[in-house]
Short mmCIF file of C-alpha atoms in Angstrom, two decimals:
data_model
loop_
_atom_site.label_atom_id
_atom_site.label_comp_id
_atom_site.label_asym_id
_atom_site.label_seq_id
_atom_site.Cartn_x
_atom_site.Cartn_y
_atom_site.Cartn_z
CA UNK A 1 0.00 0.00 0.00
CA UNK A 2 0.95 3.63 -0.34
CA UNK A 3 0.60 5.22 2.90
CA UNK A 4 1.08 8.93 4.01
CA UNK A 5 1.53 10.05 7.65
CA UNK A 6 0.84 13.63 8.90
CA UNK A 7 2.87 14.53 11.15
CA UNK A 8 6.70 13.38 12.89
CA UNK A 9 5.66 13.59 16.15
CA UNK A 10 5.87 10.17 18.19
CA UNK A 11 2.40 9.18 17.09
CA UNK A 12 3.38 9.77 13.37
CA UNK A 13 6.77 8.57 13.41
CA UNK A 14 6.38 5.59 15.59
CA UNK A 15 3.46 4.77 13.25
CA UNK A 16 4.94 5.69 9.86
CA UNK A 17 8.22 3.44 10.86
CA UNK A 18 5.66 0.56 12.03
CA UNK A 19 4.28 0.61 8.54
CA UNK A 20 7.26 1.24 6.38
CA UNK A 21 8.20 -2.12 7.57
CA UNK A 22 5.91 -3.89 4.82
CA UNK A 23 4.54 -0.70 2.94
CA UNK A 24 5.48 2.54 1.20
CA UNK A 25 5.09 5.64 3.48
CA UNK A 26 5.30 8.88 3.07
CA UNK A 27 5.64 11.10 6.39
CA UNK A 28 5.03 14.94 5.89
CA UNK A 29 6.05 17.63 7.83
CA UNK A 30 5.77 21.41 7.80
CA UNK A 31 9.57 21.58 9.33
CA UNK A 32 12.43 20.94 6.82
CA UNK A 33 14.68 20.23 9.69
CA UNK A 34 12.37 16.84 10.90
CA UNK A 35 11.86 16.38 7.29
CA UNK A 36 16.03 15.90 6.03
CA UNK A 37 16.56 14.10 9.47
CA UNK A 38 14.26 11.29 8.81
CA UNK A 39 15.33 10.69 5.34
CA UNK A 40 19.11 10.78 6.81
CA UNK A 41 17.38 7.87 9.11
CA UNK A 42 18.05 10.16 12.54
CA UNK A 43 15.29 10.54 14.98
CA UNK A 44 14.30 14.13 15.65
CA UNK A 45 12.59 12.88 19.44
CA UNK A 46 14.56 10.50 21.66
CA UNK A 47 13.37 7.29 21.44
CA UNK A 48 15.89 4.31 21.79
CA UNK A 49 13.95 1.98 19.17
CA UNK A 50 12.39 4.66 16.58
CA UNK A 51 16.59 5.83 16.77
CA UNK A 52 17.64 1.83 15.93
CA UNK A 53 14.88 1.18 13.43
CA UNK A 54 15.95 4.07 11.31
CA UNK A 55 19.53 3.16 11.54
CA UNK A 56 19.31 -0.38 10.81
CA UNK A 57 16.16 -1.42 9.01
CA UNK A 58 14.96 -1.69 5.62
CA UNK A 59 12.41 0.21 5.83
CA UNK A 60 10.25 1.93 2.92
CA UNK A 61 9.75 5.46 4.43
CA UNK A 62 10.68 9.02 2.94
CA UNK A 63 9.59 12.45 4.22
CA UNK A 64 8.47 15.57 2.66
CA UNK A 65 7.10 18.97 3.40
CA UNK A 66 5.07 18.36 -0.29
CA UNK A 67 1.87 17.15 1.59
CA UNK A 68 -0.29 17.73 -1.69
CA UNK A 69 1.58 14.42 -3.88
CA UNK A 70 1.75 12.12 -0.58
CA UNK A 71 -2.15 12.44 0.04
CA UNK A 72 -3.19 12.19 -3.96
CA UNK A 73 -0.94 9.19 -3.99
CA UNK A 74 -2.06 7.60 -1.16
CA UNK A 75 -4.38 4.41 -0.54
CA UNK A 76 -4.48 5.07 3.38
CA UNK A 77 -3.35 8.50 4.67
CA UNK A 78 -3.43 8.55 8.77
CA UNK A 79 -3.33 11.91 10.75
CA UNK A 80 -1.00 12.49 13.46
CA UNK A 81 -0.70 15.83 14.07
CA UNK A 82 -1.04 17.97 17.55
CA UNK A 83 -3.91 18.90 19.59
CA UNK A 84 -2.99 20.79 22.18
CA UNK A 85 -5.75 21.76 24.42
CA UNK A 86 -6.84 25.17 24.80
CA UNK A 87 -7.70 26.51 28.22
CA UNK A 88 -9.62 29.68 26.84
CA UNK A 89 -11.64 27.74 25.28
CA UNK A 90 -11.69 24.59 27.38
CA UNK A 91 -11.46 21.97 24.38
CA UNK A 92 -8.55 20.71 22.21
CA UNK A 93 -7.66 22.59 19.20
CA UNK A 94 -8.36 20.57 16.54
CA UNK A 95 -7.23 23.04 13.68
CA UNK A 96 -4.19 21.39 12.86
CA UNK A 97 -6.39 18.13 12.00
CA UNK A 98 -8.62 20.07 10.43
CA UNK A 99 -6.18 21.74 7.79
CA UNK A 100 -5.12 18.29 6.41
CA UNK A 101 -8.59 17.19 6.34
CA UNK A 102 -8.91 20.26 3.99
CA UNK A 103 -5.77 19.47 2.29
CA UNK A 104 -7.15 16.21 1.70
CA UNK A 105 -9.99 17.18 0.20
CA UNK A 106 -8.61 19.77 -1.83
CA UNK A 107 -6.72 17.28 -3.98
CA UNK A 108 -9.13 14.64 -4.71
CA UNK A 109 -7.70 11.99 -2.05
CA UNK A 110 -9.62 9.21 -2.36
CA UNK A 111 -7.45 7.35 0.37
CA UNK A 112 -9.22 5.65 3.84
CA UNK A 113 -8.13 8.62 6.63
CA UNK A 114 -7.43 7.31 9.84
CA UNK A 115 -7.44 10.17 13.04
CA UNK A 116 -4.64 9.33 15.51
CA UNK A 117 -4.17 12.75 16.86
CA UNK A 118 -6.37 13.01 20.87
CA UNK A 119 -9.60 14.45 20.04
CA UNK A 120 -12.56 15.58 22.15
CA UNK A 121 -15.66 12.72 22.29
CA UNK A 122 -17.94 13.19 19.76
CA UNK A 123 -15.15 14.73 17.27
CA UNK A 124 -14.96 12.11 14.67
CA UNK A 125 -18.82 11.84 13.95
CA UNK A 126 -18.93 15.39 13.44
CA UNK A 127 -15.90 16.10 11.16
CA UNK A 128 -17.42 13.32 9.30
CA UNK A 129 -20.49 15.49 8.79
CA UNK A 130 -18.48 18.24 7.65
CA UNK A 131 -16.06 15.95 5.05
CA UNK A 132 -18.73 13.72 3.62
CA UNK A 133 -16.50 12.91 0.71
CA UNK A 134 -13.83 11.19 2.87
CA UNK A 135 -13.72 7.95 5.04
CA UNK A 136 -12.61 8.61 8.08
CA UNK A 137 -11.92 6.81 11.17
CA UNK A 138 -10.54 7.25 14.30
CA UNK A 139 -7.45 4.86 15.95
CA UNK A 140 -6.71 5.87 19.60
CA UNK A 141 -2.77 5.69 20.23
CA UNK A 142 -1.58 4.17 23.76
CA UNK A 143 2.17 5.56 23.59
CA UNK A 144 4.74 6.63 26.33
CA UNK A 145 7.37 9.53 25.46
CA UNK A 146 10.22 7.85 24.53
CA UNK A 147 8.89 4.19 24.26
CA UNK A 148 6.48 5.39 21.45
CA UNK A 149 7.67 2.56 18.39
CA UNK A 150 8.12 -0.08 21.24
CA UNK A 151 4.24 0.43 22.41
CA UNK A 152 3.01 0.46 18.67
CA UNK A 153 5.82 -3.25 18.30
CA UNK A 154 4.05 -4.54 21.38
CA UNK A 155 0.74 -2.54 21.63
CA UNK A 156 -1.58 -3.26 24.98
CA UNK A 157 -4.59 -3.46 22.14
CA UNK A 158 -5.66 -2.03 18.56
CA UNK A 159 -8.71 -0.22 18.67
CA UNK A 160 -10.58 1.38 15.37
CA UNK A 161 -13.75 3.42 15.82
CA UNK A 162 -16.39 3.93 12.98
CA UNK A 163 -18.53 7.08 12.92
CA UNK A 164 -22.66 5.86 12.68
CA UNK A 165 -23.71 5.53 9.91
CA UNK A 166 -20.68 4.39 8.15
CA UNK A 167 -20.55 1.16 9.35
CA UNK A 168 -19.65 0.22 5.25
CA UNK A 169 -16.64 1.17 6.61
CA UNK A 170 -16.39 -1.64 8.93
CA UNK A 171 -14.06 -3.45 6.43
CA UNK A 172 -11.22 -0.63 5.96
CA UNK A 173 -11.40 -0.32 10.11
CA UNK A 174 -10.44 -4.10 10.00
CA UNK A 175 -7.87 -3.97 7.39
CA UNK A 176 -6.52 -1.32 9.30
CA UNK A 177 -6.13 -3.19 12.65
CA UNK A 178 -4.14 -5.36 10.47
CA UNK A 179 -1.74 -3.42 9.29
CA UNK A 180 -1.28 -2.59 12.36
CA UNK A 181 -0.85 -5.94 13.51
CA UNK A 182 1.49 -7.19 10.80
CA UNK A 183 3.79 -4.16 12.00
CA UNK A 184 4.22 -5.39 15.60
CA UNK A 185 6.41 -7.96 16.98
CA UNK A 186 3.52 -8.58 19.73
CA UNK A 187 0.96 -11.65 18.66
CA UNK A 188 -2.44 -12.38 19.07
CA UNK A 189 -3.09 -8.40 20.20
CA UNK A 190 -6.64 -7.54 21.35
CA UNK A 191 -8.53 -6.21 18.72
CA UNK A 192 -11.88 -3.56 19.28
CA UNK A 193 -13.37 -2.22 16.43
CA UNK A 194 -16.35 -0.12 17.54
CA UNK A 195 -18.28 3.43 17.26
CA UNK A 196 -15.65 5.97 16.49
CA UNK A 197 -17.25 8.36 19.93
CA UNK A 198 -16.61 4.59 21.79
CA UNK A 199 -12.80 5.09 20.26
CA UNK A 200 -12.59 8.25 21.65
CA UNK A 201 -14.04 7.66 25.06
CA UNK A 202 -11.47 4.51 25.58
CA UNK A 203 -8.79 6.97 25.27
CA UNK A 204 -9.83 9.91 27.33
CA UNK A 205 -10.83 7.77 29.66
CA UNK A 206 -7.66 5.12 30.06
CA UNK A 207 -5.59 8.59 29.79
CA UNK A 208 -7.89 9.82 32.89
CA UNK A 209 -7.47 6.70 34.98
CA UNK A 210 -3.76 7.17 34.72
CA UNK A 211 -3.80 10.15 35.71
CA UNK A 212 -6.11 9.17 38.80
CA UNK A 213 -3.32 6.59 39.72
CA UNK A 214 -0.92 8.94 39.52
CA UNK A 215 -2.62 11.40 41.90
CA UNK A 216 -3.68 8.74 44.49
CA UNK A 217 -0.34 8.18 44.98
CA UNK A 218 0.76 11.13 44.91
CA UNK A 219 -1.79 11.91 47.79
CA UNK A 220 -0.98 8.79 50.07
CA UNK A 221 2.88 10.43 49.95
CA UNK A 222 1.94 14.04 50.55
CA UNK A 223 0.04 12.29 53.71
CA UNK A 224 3.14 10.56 54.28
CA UNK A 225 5.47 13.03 54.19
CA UNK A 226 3.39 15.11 56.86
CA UNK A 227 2.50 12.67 59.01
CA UNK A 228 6.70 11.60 58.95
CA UNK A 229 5.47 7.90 57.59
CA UNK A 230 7.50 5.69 55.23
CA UNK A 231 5.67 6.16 51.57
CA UNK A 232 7.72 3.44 50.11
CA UNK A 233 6.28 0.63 52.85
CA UNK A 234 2.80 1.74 52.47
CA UNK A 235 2.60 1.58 48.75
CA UNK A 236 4.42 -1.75 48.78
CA UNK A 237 2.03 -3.46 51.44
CA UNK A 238 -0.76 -1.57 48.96
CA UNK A 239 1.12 -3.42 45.84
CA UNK A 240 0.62 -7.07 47.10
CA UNK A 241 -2.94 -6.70 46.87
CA UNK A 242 -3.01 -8.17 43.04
CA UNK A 243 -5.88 -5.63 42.76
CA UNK A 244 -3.79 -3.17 43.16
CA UNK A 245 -0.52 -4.01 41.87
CA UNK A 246 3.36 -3.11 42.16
CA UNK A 247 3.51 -0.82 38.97
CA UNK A 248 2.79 2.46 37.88
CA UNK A 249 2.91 3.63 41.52
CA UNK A 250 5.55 5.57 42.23
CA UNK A 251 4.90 9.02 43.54
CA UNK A 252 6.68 12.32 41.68
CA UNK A 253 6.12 16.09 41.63
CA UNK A 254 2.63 15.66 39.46
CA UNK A 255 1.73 13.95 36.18
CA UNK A 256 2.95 15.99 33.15
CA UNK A 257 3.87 15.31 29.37
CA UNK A 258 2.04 15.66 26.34
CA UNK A 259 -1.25 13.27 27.06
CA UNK A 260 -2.43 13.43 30.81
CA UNK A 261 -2.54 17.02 31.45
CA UNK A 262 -4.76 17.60 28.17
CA UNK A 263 -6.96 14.74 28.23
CA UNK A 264 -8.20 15.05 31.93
CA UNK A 265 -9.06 18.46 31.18
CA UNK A 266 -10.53 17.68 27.81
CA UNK A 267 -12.89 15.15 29.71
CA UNK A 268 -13.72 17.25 32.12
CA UNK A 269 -14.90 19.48 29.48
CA UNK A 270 -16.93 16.71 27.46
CA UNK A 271 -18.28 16.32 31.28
CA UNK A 272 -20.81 19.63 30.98
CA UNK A 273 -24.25 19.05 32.24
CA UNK A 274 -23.16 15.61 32.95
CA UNK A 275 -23.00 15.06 37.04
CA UNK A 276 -18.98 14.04 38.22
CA UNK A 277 -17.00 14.53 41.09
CA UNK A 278 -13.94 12.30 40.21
CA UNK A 279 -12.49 13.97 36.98
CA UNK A 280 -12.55 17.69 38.52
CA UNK A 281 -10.68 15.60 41.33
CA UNK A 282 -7.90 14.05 39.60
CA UNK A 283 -7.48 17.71 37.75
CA UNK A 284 -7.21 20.13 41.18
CA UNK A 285 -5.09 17.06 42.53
CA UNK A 286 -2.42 17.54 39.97
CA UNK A 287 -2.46 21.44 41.22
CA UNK A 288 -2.43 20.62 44.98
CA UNK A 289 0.45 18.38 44.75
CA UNK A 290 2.85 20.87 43.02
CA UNK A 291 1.93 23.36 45.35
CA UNK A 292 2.57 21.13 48.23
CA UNK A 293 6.27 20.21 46.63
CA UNK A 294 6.86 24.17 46.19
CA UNK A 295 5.83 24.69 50.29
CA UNK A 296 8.18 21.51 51.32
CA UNK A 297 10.98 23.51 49.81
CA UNK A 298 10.24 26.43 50.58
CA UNK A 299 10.39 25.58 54.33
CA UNK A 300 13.86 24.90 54.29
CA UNK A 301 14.49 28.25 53.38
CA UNK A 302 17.29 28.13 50.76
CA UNK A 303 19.05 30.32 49.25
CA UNK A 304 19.40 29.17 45.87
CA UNK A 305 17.09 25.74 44.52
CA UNK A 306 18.41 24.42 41.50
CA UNK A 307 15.65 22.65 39.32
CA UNK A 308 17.51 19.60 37.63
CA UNK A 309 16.04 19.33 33.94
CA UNK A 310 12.52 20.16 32.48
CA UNK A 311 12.04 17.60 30.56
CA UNK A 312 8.78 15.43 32.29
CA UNK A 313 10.39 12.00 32.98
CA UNK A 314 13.51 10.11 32.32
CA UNK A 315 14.36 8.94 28.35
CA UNK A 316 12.58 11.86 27.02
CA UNK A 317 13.44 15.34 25.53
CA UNK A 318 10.01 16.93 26.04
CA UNK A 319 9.37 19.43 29.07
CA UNK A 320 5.82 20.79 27.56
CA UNK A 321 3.55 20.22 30.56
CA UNK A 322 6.14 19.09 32.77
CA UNK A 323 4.83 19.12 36.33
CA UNK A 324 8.37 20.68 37.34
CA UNK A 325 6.89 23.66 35.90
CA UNK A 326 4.18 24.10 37.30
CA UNK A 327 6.27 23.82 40.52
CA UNK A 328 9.08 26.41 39.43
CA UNK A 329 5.99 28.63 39.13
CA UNK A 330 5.07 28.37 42.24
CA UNK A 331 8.94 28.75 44.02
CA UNK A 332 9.31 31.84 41.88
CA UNK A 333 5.97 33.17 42.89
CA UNK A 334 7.71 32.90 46.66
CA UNK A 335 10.41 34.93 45.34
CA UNK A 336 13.10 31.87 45.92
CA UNK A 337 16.46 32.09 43.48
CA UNK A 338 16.18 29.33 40.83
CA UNK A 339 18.77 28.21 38.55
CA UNK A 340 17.49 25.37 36.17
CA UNK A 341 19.77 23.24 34.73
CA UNK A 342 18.92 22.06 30.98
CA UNK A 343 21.32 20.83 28.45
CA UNK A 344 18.39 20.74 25.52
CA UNK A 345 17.56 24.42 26.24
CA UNK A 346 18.52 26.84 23.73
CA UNK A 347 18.10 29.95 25.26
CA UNK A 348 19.31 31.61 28.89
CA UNK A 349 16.51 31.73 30.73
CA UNK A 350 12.92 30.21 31.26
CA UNK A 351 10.05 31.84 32.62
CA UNK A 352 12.56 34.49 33.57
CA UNK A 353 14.50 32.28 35.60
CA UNK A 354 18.90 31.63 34.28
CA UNK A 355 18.74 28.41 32.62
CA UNK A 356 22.63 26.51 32.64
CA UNK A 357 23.82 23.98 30.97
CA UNK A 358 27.06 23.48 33.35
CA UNK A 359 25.88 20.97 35.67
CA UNK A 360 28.73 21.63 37.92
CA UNK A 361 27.55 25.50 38.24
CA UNK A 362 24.15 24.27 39.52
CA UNK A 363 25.66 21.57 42.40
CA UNK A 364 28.21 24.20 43.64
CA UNK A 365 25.37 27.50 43.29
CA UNK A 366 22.25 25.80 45.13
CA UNK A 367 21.56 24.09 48.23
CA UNK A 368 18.79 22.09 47.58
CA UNK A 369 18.27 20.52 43.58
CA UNK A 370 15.10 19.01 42.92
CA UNK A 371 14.71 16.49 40.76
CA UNK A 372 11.12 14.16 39.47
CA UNK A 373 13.46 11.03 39.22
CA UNK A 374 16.74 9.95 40.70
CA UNK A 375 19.94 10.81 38.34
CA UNK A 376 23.26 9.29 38.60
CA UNK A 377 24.88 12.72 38.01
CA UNK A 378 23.54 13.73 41.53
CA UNK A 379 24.94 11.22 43.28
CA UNK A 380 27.80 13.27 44.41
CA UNK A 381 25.22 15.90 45.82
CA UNK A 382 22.98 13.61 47.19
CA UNK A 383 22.66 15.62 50.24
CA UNK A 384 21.00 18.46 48.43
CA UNK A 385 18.60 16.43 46.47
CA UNK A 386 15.11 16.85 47.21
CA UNK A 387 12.63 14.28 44.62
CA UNK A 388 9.92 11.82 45.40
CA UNK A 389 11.60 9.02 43.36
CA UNK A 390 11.06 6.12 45.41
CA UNK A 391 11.24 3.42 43.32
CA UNK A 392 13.60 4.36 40.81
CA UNK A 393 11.37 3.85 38.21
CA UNK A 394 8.96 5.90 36.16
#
């Protein structure tokens, strides 16, 4: 098949290098720098196994900023680009996916268009309305920064959602699931093809849950920490219920990244005139528990903190959304001296605050460092470290 892929992102890129594997794909990209590094086989994001499949696979994939020739061309064309979410108007901005719908259009595509980009519920059945002359489904992505082609080689499930009244499209959702599936290393993977709101729903809501998890134990560590308890012993007599489980536990300074943040608040949105407690929950949560990580260091009265990285967890490059931010915010707003240390920072400063990138400057300038995860290079300072890292794991 001829396949096109909007967008380089970790959705599009994990998913274009997935298909190249067996088919001919074309990613496209508005940035000429993403664009040249993927057809030198270099990664623009840091991800260990999108970085080894370029290098060392045969794999049928070229990128181009000419979006126009890869959608005529193309037999499937699947959409990856952003939605960030957009607190004025409390909904994800779906402009970006929009604009290659019109693209699409515009040059007589008669490819099957598959939606991976995180849309609101509801989204998909309405765009559908508005595009009449295209297919289009919606595929939910399940990815972690930095383990994005390893999730989509051993995916948790495939899940393709048909808008009503296209359910003649039932076939193209199911050939789709298996090109998925002949991609991945993973075998006999779940498969749910279903209504295309359904589709949506599954993610915003596994996103959500997450994101619950994360809070609760965030919550059972703030207690912890105030009541002078050991966190670690009561989430690892919590783990052994099988209920409950030993994963995805550990506590840190908030969730953060590119999905969580968005999607909680995108649900909570698709939540209006619908009765709910828990998703406005998990969504002040996140906001208490930075604040409560700003006061704990703020007690100690220091004269200089030193923020080690931005980026939101270990193995990634990204700091959009990073809960250390929303922390820094909150230390500067006490008028404490930052310095952040951040080796992928171009510029000097960061929300006003002197941004280094000689790790040695921020050990000898501050007295306390925070970090969201352990680091080997502070090993030598451990006595400054402040982080919630219990389980050196993310």
């Amino acid at each position: 098949m001829k396949i096109a892929i909007a967008g380089t992102g970790y959705v599009g890129l994990s998913n274009a290098i997935l298909l190249s594997q067996h088919h001919k794909v074309t990613a496209v990209d508005v940035i000429q720098e993403k664009v040249d590094m993927v057809n030198r086989k270099e990664s623009p994001i840091v991800d260990d196994y999108i970085e080894d499949y370029l290098a060392h696979k045969d794999l049928d994939l070229t990128a181009t900023m000419d979006g126009d020739s890869a959608y005529r061309e193309a037999d499937l064309i699947v959409i990856a680009a952003p939605t960030n979410y957009d607190t004025e108007t409390n909904h994800f901005d779906t402009s970006a996916v929009e604009a290659i719908l019109s693209q699409i259009q515009r040059v007589g595509s008669k490819a099957i268009v598959v939606i991976k980009s995180t849309i609101p519920i509801g989204y998909t059945q309405e765009i559908s309305a508005v595009y009449p002359d295209l297919s289009i489904l919606f595929a939910p992505e399940f990815l972690r920064e930095g383990k994005a082609l390893y999730d989509n080689l051993y995916p948790s499930r495939i899940i393709v959602g048909i808008p009503k009244g296209k359910e003649a499209l039932r076939p193209e959702a199911e050939k789709f699931a298996a090109l998925e599936q002949e991609g991945a290393v993973r075998e006999n993977i779940p498969v749910l093809i279903t209504g295309s709101s359904e589709a949506e729903s599954i993610k915003l809501f596994s996103n959500t849950f997450l994101a619950i998890r994360v809070a609760y134990f965030n919550e059972i560590d703030t207690y912890a920490e105030e009541k002078g308890l050991k966190t670690a012993d009561i989430i690892k007599g919590m783990g052994y219920d099988p209920r409950i489980g030993d994963f995805y536990n550990n506590p840190s300074f908030g969730y953060g990244g590119y999905c969580l943040p968005k999607d909680t608040r995108q649900l909570l949105s698709n939540f209006e005139g619908i009765p709910e407690t828990m998703i406005r929950a998990v969504v002040d949560s996140n906001e208490t528990r930075k604040s409560f990580i700003a006061d704990r260091i703020a007690a100690r009265n220091p004269k200089k903190a030193g923020i080690y990285r931005l980026i939101m967890k270990s193995g990634s490059d990204n700091f959009r959304s990073s809960a250390i931010q929303g922390v820094i915010e909150r230390l500067k707003n006490k008028d404490i001296p930052l310095l952040i240390y951040e080796p992928s920072y171009k510029g000097d400063s960061f929300m006003g605050i002197p941004v280094t990138k000689d790790l040695q400057q921020l050990k000898d300038e501050c007295d306390i460092i925070l970090t969201n995860r352990e680091e080997k290079d502070l090993e030598d300072v451990k006595e400054k470290v402040y982080t919630r890292d219990l389980f050196t794991r993310d």
